Amino acid sequence: MRQDLELRGDPLGRFYTDPAIGQVFVSLFDRRQANSILDLGSGGGSLTVAAARRWTDARIQTVDVDLGAEEHIRTGMASAGHVHHDHLVADVLDENLPEMIGGPRFDLAVCNPPYARIKWRDGFSRILAEAGMEGLQTLPTPALSSDIMFIAQILRLAEPGAEVGVIVPDGLVSARRHRAVRQALLERVRVMRVVQLPRRSFRGTEAQAHVIVFRNERGRGEPVEISRLDADGVSSPIVVGNEDARIRMNHGYYQSVTGTLRKGFSLRGIGAEITRGSLSSAQARACREPVFHTSSFNQPSTFDYRLNGAGVASDRPGRRIAGPGDILLARVDRNLHRKICVVSQGQAILSDCIYRIRVPANWRDAVVRGFLSDAGQAALIGATRGVGARMLSKEDLLALEIETP
Ligand SMILES: C[S@@+](CC[C@H](N)C(=O)[O-])C[C@H]1O[C@@H](n2cnc3c(N)ncnc32)[C@H](O)[C@@H]1O
């Protein structure tokens, strides 16, 4: 593998798993014995080498299109003392992959696929059909990314009942646009658990990702165990009904709506009005009047923000104005959970990265203190989505359970 790899935007998605995460990853499987293990997109082998150490007698097949990966994976397998290993340099998205690999099917698979949009190829219909996921062909093509096609290829190669662990991006478990994919997956396989990984689990990116562990058998509406990995290890699971899992499977969200919260309220429940700002970055830069953007959260007192404008314009679609009494919250930002304030005087036009929240005056204090409490911060982080920059949807913000401070 090239050391000078341009990690951001790498076309092969070569973001390698930290070996320590690889060890936790293999501990999430139930299976004590495995005869044959598959790793598609094996890279340097962080997952495979961990698998070789756990299932010492298994035959292992790795596949990667990157010519440079082979030497690294062979070195890793040698250090694990594992000899039953074959490596294939090939395109995992090739419809003829099963023929290229040959041999018996696999009873266990580990995988950290690339997350990239891919152009539709004729062979994909056959791959999805033979994986038992033909329903996904009707999805708009942008929704079908390389990670889903990797899962389909695993299913073509897996024995009935095989256990599979795949690292997937946050969007697949939480975004609304992937709901059809979650539904198809929960019907096609028996999803046993989903574990939210720490942001620094991969070299070269802080992407939020999750491990999904499933069995190659039809899902029958079973509940799913959802937990997270942090410095204390894997948390005890929250058991989520199959219907809820179709909506989202990220631990952060379920943690925010169960367990730790005592008496709470939601913005929807108190009749809050949430309005998204409207100026794009380019419009904000060109604007001659005061604009409030995520970089404007820079005053010392959260409850006493003084804005520069006066009589800037009337509030209307395309030109949203903040004024005294408004709560402002970042909508898109790495640290959006910390970017909150109450306007005490002045006005500004809002950029489209800001939410304006209007609540009855007697609730204002409780809302802001609730968000700033430890539970509120955790709930806000849990409700965000996104790889790198976090993003909070209006629906999730309205539904978020806020603990009364
Ligand atoms: C996210 S990395 C994961 C590597 C390794 N499994 C790990 O966890 O560290 C994805 C890997 O998939 C490989 N890859 C990307 N597209 C591929 C394709 N079409 N066929 C085969 N391998 C591919 C990349 O070369 C890279 O090694």
Short mmCIF file of C-alpha atoms and ligand atoms in Angstrom, two decimals:
data_model
loop_
_atom_site.label_atom_id
_atom_site.label_comp_id
_atom_site.label_asym_id
_atom_site.label_seq_id
_atom_site.Cartn_x
_atom_site.Cartn_y
_atom_site.Cartn_z
CA MET A 1 0.00 0.00 0.00
CA ARG A 2 1.28 3.41 -0.86
CA GLN A 3 2.39 5.36 2.20
CA ASP A 4 1.69 8.65 0.38
CA LEU A 5 -1.93 7.63 -0.07
CA GLU A 6 -4.27 10.57 -0.32
CA LEU A 7 -6.59 9.33 2.41
CA ARG A 8 -9.37 11.83 1.96
CA GLY A 9 -11.46 10.93 -1.03
CA ASP A 10 -9.45 7.78 -1.78
CA PRO A 11 -11.34 6.10 -4.63
CA LEU A 12 -10.90 2.64 -3.07
CA GLY A 13 -11.99 3.84 0.39
CA ARG A 14 -8.74 2.59 1.94
CA PHE A 15 -9.49 3.61 5.53
CA TYR A 16 -7.98 0.80 7.53
CA THR A 17 -9.38 -0.45 10.80
CA ASP A 18 -7.28 0.12 13.91
CA PRO A 19 -6.02 -3.36 14.93
CA ALA A 20 -7.41 -2.87 18.47
CA ILE A 21 -10.88 -2.40 16.94
CA GLY A 22 -10.28 -5.55 14.88
CA GLN A 23 -9.91 -7.53 18.11
CA VAL A 24 -13.16 -6.17 19.55
CA PHE A 25 -14.85 -6.78 16.19
CA VAL A 26 -14.16 -10.53 16.25
CA SER A 27 -15.35 -10.76 19.87
CA LEU A 28 -18.84 -9.69 18.71
CA PHE A 29 -19.48 -13.00 16.92
CA ASP A 30 -21.30 -15.87 18.69
CA ARG A 31 -19.62 -18.64 16.73
CA ARG A 32 -16.85 -20.46 18.61
CA GLN A 33 -15.80 -22.63 15.67
CA ALA A 34 -15.40 -21.62 12.04
CA ASN A 35 -14.24 -23.74 9.13
CA SER A 36 -13.90 -21.14 6.43
CA ILE A 37 -13.75 -17.37 6.71
CA LEU A 38 -14.17 -14.73 4.00
CA ASP A 39 -12.86 -11.14 4.07
CA LEU A 40 -13.86 -9.03 1.04
CA GLY A 41 -11.84 -5.79 0.81
CA SER A 42 -9.32 -7.16 3.26
CA GLY A 43 -6.77 -4.34 2.86
CA GLY A 44 -3.79 -4.88 5.12
CA GLY A 45 -5.79 -7.40 7.15
CA SER A 46 -6.80 -5.73 10.44
CA LEU A 47 -9.98 -7.82 10.55
CA THR A 48 -8.56 -10.98 8.99
CA VAL A 49 -5.56 -11.18 11.30
CA ALA A 50 -7.84 -10.72 14.32
CA ALA A 51 -10.09 -13.47 12.90
CA ALA A 52 -7.07 -15.74 12.35
CA ARG A 53 -6.15 -15.32 16.02
CA ARG A 54 -9.68 -16.13 17.21
CA TRP A 55 -10.54 -19.03 14.84
CA THR A 56 -7.10 -20.59 14.57
CA ASP A 57 -8.07 -23.66 12.49
CA ALA A 58 -10.20 -21.92 9.88
CA ARG A 59 -9.31 -21.67 6.20
CA ILE A 60 -9.29 -17.95 5.33
CA GLN A 61 -9.96 -16.34 1.94
CA THR A 62 -9.14 -12.67 1.49
CA VAL A 63 -9.90 -10.54 -1.58
CA ASP A 64 -8.75 -7.01 -2.43
CA VAL A 65 -8.37 -5.14 -5.69
CA ASP A 66 -5.39 -3.15 -4.38
CA LEU A 67 -2.20 -4.87 -5.57
CA GLY A 68 -0.26 -3.44 -2.62
CA ALA A 69 -2.51 -5.08 -0.02
CA GLU A 70 -1.29 -8.62 -0.64
CA GLU A 71 2.18 -8.28 0.82
CA HIS A 72 0.83 -6.61 4.00
CA ILE A 73 -1.81 -9.23 4.55
CA ARG A 74 0.64 -12.08 4.04
CA THR A 75 2.98 -10.52 6.61
CA GLY A 76 0.09 -10.12 9.05
CA MET A 77 -1.04 -13.71 8.61
CA ALA A 78 2.51 -14.95 9.08
CA SER A 79 2.76 -12.98 12.34
CA ALA A 80 -0.48 -14.65 13.48
CA GLY A 81 1.08 -18.02 12.53
CA HIS A 82 -1.85 -18.76 10.23
CA VAL A 83 -1.07 -20.94 7.22
CA HIS A 84 -4.50 -21.82 5.78
CA HIS A 85 -4.83 -18.60 3.85
CA ASP A 86 -5.52 -17.71 0.20
CA HIS A 87 -5.49 -14.21 -1.17
CA LEU A 88 -7.10 -13.14 -4.45
CA VAL A 89 -6.45 -9.83 -6.19
CA ALA A 90 -9.84 -9.11 -7.76
CA ASP A 91 -12.72 -6.69 -8.02
CA VAL A 92 -15.29 -7.68 -5.40
CA LEU A 93 -18.02 -6.05 -7.49
CA ASP A 94 -17.42 -8.51 -10.34
CA GLU A 95 -20.50 -10.66 -10.90
CA ASN A 96 -18.23 -13.68 -11.46
CA LEU A 97 -16.62 -13.45 -8.02
CA PRO A 98 -17.99 -16.84 -6.83
CA GLU A 99 -16.41 -18.59 -9.83
CA MET A 100 -13.14 -16.69 -9.31
CA ILE A 101 -12.96 -17.82 -5.69
CA GLY A 102 -14.19 -21.37 -6.34
CA GLY A 103 -14.23 -23.84 -3.47
CA PRO A 104 -16.84 -24.35 -0.74
CA ARG A 105 -18.97 -21.66 0.78
CA PHE A 106 -18.04 -19.76 3.95
CA ASP A 107 -19.49 -20.18 7.42
CA LEU A 108 -18.17 -16.85 8.70
CA ALA A 109 -17.36 -13.50 7.05
CA VAL A 110 -15.69 -10.33 8.28
CA CYS A 111 -15.78 -7.15 6.21
CA ASN A 112 -15.01 -3.46 6.28
CA PRO A 113 -16.08 -2.44 2.77
CA PRO A 114 -15.36 0.86 1.02
CA TYR A 115 -18.19 3.37 1.33
CA ALA A 116 -18.55 4.91 -2.11
CA ARG A 117 -21.21 5.69 -4.61
CA ILE A 118 -20.82 3.36 -7.54
CA LYS A 119 -22.11 3.38 -11.07
CA TRP A 120 -24.69 0.74 -11.79
CA ARG A 121 -23.35 -2.22 -13.78
CA ASP A 122 -25.36 -4.86 -15.63
CA GLY A 123 -23.99 -7.60 -13.37
CA PHE A 124 -25.46 -5.98 -10.26
CA SER A 125 -28.96 -7.33 -10.99
CA ARG A 126 -27.57 -10.86 -10.92
CA ILE A 127 -25.55 -10.17 -7.74
CA LEU A 128 -28.61 -8.77 -5.91
CA ALA A 129 -30.88 -11.56 -7.17
CA GLU A 130 -28.49 -14.34 -6.14
CA ALA A 131 -28.03 -12.64 -2.77
CA GLY A 132 -31.80 -12.70 -2.26
CA MET A 133 -31.93 -8.89 -2.26
CA GLU A 134 -33.56 -8.34 -5.65
CA GLY A 135 -35.95 -5.82 -4.08
CA LEU A 136 -33.07 -3.34 -3.88
CA GLN A 137 -32.94 -3.07 -7.66
CA THR A 138 -35.91 -0.74 -7.53
CA LEU A 139 -34.06 1.78 -5.35
CA PRO A 140 -32.73 4.94 -6.98
CA THR A 141 -29.10 4.19 -7.90
CA PRO A 142 -27.52 6.80 -5.55
CA ALA A 143 -28.90 4.80 -2.62
CA LEU A 144 -26.94 1.73 -3.71
CA SER A 145 -23.38 2.18 -2.55
CA SER A 146 -20.38 -0.13 -2.57
CA ASP A 147 -20.96 -1.31 1.02
CA ILE A 148 -24.37 -2.72 0.10
CA MET A 149 -22.97 -4.50 -2.95
CA PHE A 150 -20.20 -5.98 -0.78
CA ILE A 151 -22.87 -7.33 1.61
CA ALA A 152 -24.73 -8.82 -1.37
CA GLN A 153 -21.55 -10.54 -2.56
CA ILE A 154 -20.96 -11.97 0.93
CA LEU A 155 -24.49 -13.39 0.92
CA ARG A 156 -23.86 -15.10 -2.43
CA LEU A 157 -20.82 -16.77 -0.96
CA ALA A 158 -22.14 -17.61 2.51
CA GLU A 159 -23.53 -20.94 3.71
CA PRO A 160 -27.04 -20.89 5.16
CA GLY A 161 -26.67 -19.93 8.82
CA ALA A 162 -23.21 -18.35 8.29
CA GLU A 163 -22.35 -15.55 10.71
CA VAL A 164 -21.33 -12.23 9.17
CA GLY A 165 -19.92 -9.03 10.68
CA VAL A 166 -19.73 -5.89 8.51
CA ILE A 167 -18.58 -2.39 9.40
CA VAL A 168 -21.06 0.05 7.86
CA PRO A 169 -21.28 3.86 7.70
CA ASP A 170 -23.55 5.79 10.03
CA GLY A 171 -26.01 6.62 7.24
CA LEU A 172 -26.86 2.99 6.65
CA VAL A 173 -28.05 2.50 10.23
CA SER A 174 -29.61 5.92 10.85
CA ALA A 175 -30.42 7.95 7.72
CA ARG A 176 -33.96 8.13 6.48
CA ARG A 177 -32.86 7.69 2.86
CA HIS A 178 -31.49 4.23 3.75
CA ARG A 179 -34.64 2.99 5.42
CA ALA A 180 -35.54 0.75 2.48
CA VAL A 181 -32.08 -0.82 2.66
CA ARG A 182 -32.42 -1.46 6.41
CA GLN A 183 -35.83 -2.99 5.84
CA ALA A 184 -34.49 -5.25 3.04
CA LEU A 185 -31.59 -6.32 5.26
CA LEU A 186 -33.79 -7.03 8.29
CA GLU A 187 -36.00 -9.21 6.10
CA ARG A 188 -33.22 -11.01 4.25
CA VAL A 189 -31.00 -11.79 7.26
CA ARG A 190 -31.31 -12.22 11.00
CA VAL A 191 -29.63 -9.10 12.43
CA MET A 192 -28.45 -9.97 15.91
CA ARG A 193 -26.56 -6.92 17.06
CA VAL A 194 -25.35 -3.47 16.04
CA VAL A 195 -22.43 -1.84 17.84
CA GLN A 196 -21.62 1.84 17.42
CA LEU A 197 -17.85 2.34 17.10
CA PRO A 198 -15.79 5.23 18.46
CA ARG A 199 -15.03 7.91 15.88
CA ARG A 200 -11.31 7.13 15.82
CA SER A 201 -11.63 3.50 14.79
CA PHE A 202 -10.00 3.98 11.38
CA ARG A 203 -6.77 5.46 10.15
CA GLY A 204 -7.21 8.70 8.24
CA THR A 205 -10.84 9.47 9.08
CA GLU A 206 -13.08 10.18 12.05
CA ALA A 207 -16.09 8.74 10.29
CA GLN A 208 -18.85 7.39 12.52
CA ALA A 209 -19.40 3.71 11.78
CA HIS A 210 -21.13 0.68 13.25
CA VAL A 211 -20.64 -3.07 13.21
CA ILE A 212 -23.66 -5.11 12.13
CA VAL A 213 -23.52 -8.79 13.06
CA PHE A 214 -26.05 -11.01 11.31
CA ARG A 215 -26.78 -14.60 10.42
CA ASN A 216 -27.49 -15.78 6.88
CA GLU A 217 -31.07 -16.83 7.52
CA ARG A 218 -34.40 -15.09 6.94
CA GLY A 219 -35.27 -12.41 9.48
CA ARG A 220 -38.52 -13.16 11.32
CA GLY A 221 -39.01 -9.84 13.06
CA GLU A 222 -36.64 -10.64 15.92
CA PRO A 223 -35.49 -7.78 18.17
CA VAL A 224 -31.98 -6.35 17.68
CA GLU A 225 -29.37 -5.73 20.40
CA ILE A 226 -27.89 -2.26 20.10
CA SER A 227 -24.81 -1.14 22.02
CA ARG A 228 -21.73 1.03 21.74
CA LEU A 229 -18.02 0.60 22.14
CA ASP A 230 -16.20 3.14 24.28
CA ALA A 231 -13.23 3.26 26.65
CA ASP A 232 -15.04 0.91 29.07
CA GLY A 233 -15.65 -1.71 26.36
CA VAL A 234 -18.92 -2.75 24.71
CA SER A 235 -21.91 -1.39 26.65
CA SER A 236 -24.76 -3.62 27.76
CA PRO A 237 -27.28 -3.73 24.90
CA ILE A 238 -30.54 -1.89 24.52
CA VAL A 239 -32.98 -4.37 22.98
CA VAL A 240 -34.88 -2.71 20.16
CA GLY A 241 -37.96 -4.11 18.40
CA ASN A 242 -37.57 -5.01 14.72
CA GLU A 243 -40.00 -2.27 13.62
CA ASP A 244 -37.97 0.37 15.46
CA ALA A 245 -34.72 -1.05 14.06
CA ARG A 246 -36.05 -0.36 10.57
CA ILE A 247 -36.31 3.30 11.53
CA ARG A 248 -32.84 3.50 13.07
CA MET A 249 -30.27 1.22 14.62
CA ASN A 250 -27.76 3.68 16.13
CA HIS A 251 -27.08 3.38 19.83
CA GLY A 252 -26.76 7.14 20.38
CA TYR A 253 -30.40 7.66 19.50
CA TYR A 254 -31.81 4.87 21.67
CA GLN A 255 -29.62 5.91 24.57
CA SER A 256 -31.11 9.39 24.33
CA VAL A 257 -34.72 8.18 24.43
CA THR A 258 -34.43 5.42 27.04
CA GLY A 259 -32.59 4.56 30.18
CA THR A 260 -30.63 7.51 31.46
CA LEU A 261 -33.40 10.09 31.17
CA ARG A 262 -35.68 10.83 34.07
CA LYS A 263 -38.47 13.35 33.61
CA GLY A 264 -38.17 15.05 30.29
CA PHE A 265 -39.88 16.96 27.55
CA SER A 266 -39.47 17.36 23.82
CA LEU A 267 -39.48 20.52 21.71
CA ARG A 268 -42.51 19.17 19.87
CA GLY A 269 -44.26 18.61 23.20
CA ILE A 270 -43.83 22.23 24.29
CA GLY A 271 -44.96 23.61 20.93
CA ALA A 272 -41.56 24.87 19.78
CA GLU A 273 -41.23 26.42 16.33
CA ILE A 274 -38.01 25.45 14.59
CA THR A 275 -36.91 27.35 11.49
CA ARG A 276 -33.82 26.64 9.43
CA GLY A 277 -31.75 29.63 8.28
CA SER A 278 -31.51 30.18 4.57
CA LEU A 279 -28.30 31.82 3.38
CA SER A 280 -25.79 29.52 1.68
CA SER A 281 -22.11 30.10 2.49
CA ALA A 282 -21.67 32.05 -0.76
CA GLN A 283 -24.72 34.23 -0.04
CA ALA A 284 -23.55 34.75 3.54
CA ARG A 285 -20.15 35.95 2.32
CA ALA A 286 -21.71 38.34 -0.19
CA CYS A 287 -24.28 39.69 2.28
CA ARG A 288 -23.73 43.27 3.49
CA GLU A 289 -25.94 42.88 6.55
CA PRO A 290 -25.01 40.99 9.75
CA VAL A 291 -25.18 37.23 9.24
CA PHE A 292 -25.18 34.61 12.00
CA HIS A 293 -23.25 31.43 11.05
CA THR A 294 -21.70 28.53 13.01
CA SER A 295 -18.53 30.62 13.46
CA SER A 296 -20.63 33.28 15.28
CA PHE A 297 -20.96 31.16 18.46
CA ASN A 298 -18.10 33.09 20.02
CA GLN A 299 -19.51 35.24 22.82
CA PRO A 300 -18.83 34.40 26.48
CA SER A 301 -22.38 34.27 27.82
CA THR A 302 -24.71 31.68 26.28
CA PHE A 303 -27.81 33.50 27.54
CA ASP A 304 -26.79 36.99 26.47
CA TYR A 305 -25.89 37.05 22.79
CA ARG A 306 -25.77 40.53 21.31
CA LEU A 307 -26.24 40.71 17.56
CA ASN A 308 -25.07 43.67 15.49
CA GLY A 309 -28.04 44.31 13.27
CA ALA A 310 -31.14 46.39 13.80
CA GLY A 311 -34.14 46.39 11.49
CA VAL A 312 -32.21 44.20 9.02
CA ALA A 313 -35.20 42.93 7.10
CA SER A 314 -38.52 41.27 7.55
CA ASP A 315 -38.54 37.54 8.27
CA ARG A 316 -39.60 35.55 5.21
CA PRO A 317 -38.61 32.36 3.38
CA GLY A 318 -35.12 32.88 1.95
CA ARG A 319 -34.28 35.48 4.60
CA ARG A 320 -34.65 34.17 8.12
CA ILE A 321 -33.97 36.64 10.91
CA ALA A 322 -32.97 36.04 14.54
CA GLY A 323 -33.92 38.53 17.23
CA PRO A 324 -34.23 38.83 21.01
CA GLY A 325 -35.61 35.72 22.73
CA ASP A 326 -34.60 33.33 19.93
CA ILE A 327 -32.55 30.25 20.74
CA LEU A 328 -29.96 29.53 18.05
CA LEU A 329 -28.44 26.09 17.53
CA ALA A 330 -25.96 24.89 14.90
CA ARG A 331 -27.61 22.50 12.45
CA VAL A 332 -24.39 21.30 10.79
CA ASP A 333 -21.05 21.27 12.57
CA ARG A 334 -18.59 18.87 14.18
CA ASN A 335 -19.42 20.46 17.55
CA LEU A 336 -23.02 21.42 17.00
CA HIS A 337 -23.99 20.12 20.44
CA ARG A 338 -21.93 22.94 21.98
CA LYS A 339 -23.10 25.66 19.61
CA ILE A 340 -26.22 27.05 21.27
CA CYS A 341 -27.15 30.50 22.53
CA VAL A 342 -30.01 32.83 23.38
CA VAL A 343 -30.22 36.21 21.64
CA SER A 344 -30.66 39.09 24.09
CA GLN A 345 -30.46 42.00 21.67
CA GLY A 346 -30.00 42.94 18.01
CA GLN A 347 -30.78 41.01 14.86
CA ALA A 348 -28.99 38.95 12.20
CA ILE A 349 -29.84 36.99 9.08
CA LEU A 350 -29.33 33.25 9.64
CA SER A 351 -27.13 31.04 7.50
CA ASP A 352 -28.55 27.66 6.49
CA CYS A 353 -26.32 25.94 9.05
CA ILE A 354 -28.36 27.43 11.93
CA TYR A 355 -31.70 26.56 13.50
CA ARG A 356 -33.81 29.24 15.14
CA ILE A 357 -35.86 27.75 17.96
CA ARG A 358 -38.81 29.70 19.37
CA VAL A 359 -40.37 28.38 22.55
CA PRO A 360 -42.78 29.89 25.10
CA ALA A 361 -40.71 32.30 27.25
CA ASN A 362 -41.14 30.22 30.42
CA TRP A 363 -39.48 27.26 28.66
CA ARG A 364 -36.46 29.09 27.24
CA ASP A 365 -34.18 28.56 30.19
CA ALA A 366 -35.13 24.89 30.63
CA VAL A 367 -34.51 24.15 26.95
CA VAL A 368 -31.04 25.69 26.85
CA ARG A 369 -29.94 24.30 30.24
CA GLY A 370 -31.41 20.93 29.25
CA PHE A 371 -29.31 20.87 26.06
CA LEU A 372 -26.19 21.94 27.93
CA SER A 373 -26.53 19.26 30.65
CA ASP A 374 -24.47 16.06 30.29
CA ALA A 375 -27.58 14.11 29.29
CA GLY A 376 -28.63 16.83 26.84
CA GLN A 377 -25.20 16.89 25.21
CA ALA A 378 -25.26 13.09 24.88
CA ALA A 379 -28.79 13.22 23.45
CA LEU A 380 -27.80 15.87 20.90
CA ILE A 381 -24.74 13.90 19.81
CA GLY A 382 -26.82 10.73 19.62
CA ALA A 383 -29.41 12.36 17.38
CA THR A 384 -26.83 13.63 14.87
CA ARG A 385 -25.81 11.88 11.71
CA GLY A 386 -22.94 12.15 9.35
CA VAL A 387 -19.46 11.17 8.50
CA GLY A 388 -17.06 13.90 9.69
CA ALA A 389 -19.31 16.95 10.12
CA ARG A 390 -22.38 16.22 12.22
CA MET A 391 -25.87 17.10 11.05
CA LEU A 392 -29.11 17.31 13.00
CA SER A 393 -32.48 16.97 11.28
CA LYS A 394 -35.44 19.10 12.31
CA GLU A 395 -37.55 15.98 12.92
CA ASP A 396 -34.93 14.50 15.26
CA LEU A 397 -34.53 17.81 17.07
CA LEU A 398 -38.29 18.11 17.60
CA ALA A 399 -38.46 14.54 18.94
CA LEU A 400 -35.36 14.69 21.14
CA GLU A 401 -36.08 13.96 24.78
CA ILE A 402 -34.66 16.76 26.94
CA GLU A 403 -34.18 16.12 30.64
CA THR A 404 -35.60 18.80 32.89
CA PRO A 405 -32.51 20.37 34.49
C1 LIG B 1 -12.29 0.49 4.27
S1 LIG B 1 -10.92 -0.42 3.59
C2 LIG B 1 -10.90 -1.76 4.72
C3 LIG B 1 -9.64 -2.55 4.75
C4 LIG B 1 -9.58 -3.60 5.85
N1 LIG B 1 -10.66 -4.57 5.73
C5 LIG B 1 -9.65 -2.95 7.21
O1 LIG B 1 -10.66 -3.07 7.88
O2 LIG B 1 -8.67 -2.30 7.59
C6 LIG B 1 -11.67 -1.06 2.12
C7 LIG B 1 -10.81 -2.00 1.32
O3 LIG B 1 -11.55 -2.42 0.17
C8 LIG B 1 -10.70 -2.44 -0.95
N2 LIG B 1 -11.55 -2.25 -2.13
C9 LIG B 1 -12.19 -1.13 -2.53
N3 LIG B 1 -12.92 -1.35 -3.64
C10 LIG B 1 -12.74 -2.66 -3.93
C11 LIG B 1 -13.24 -3.50 -4.96
N4 LIG B 1 -14.07 -3.05 -5.90
N5 LIG B 1 -12.84 -4.79 -4.96
C12 LIG B 1 -12.00 -5.27 -4.03
N6 LIG B 1 -11.50 -4.53 -3.03
C13 LIG B 1 -11.86 -3.23 -2.98
C14 LIG B 1 -9.69 -1.33 -0.72
O4 LIG B 1 -8.50 -1.55 -1.44
C15 LIG B 1 -9.51 -1.41 0.81
O5 LIG B 1 -8.44 -2.26 1.13
#
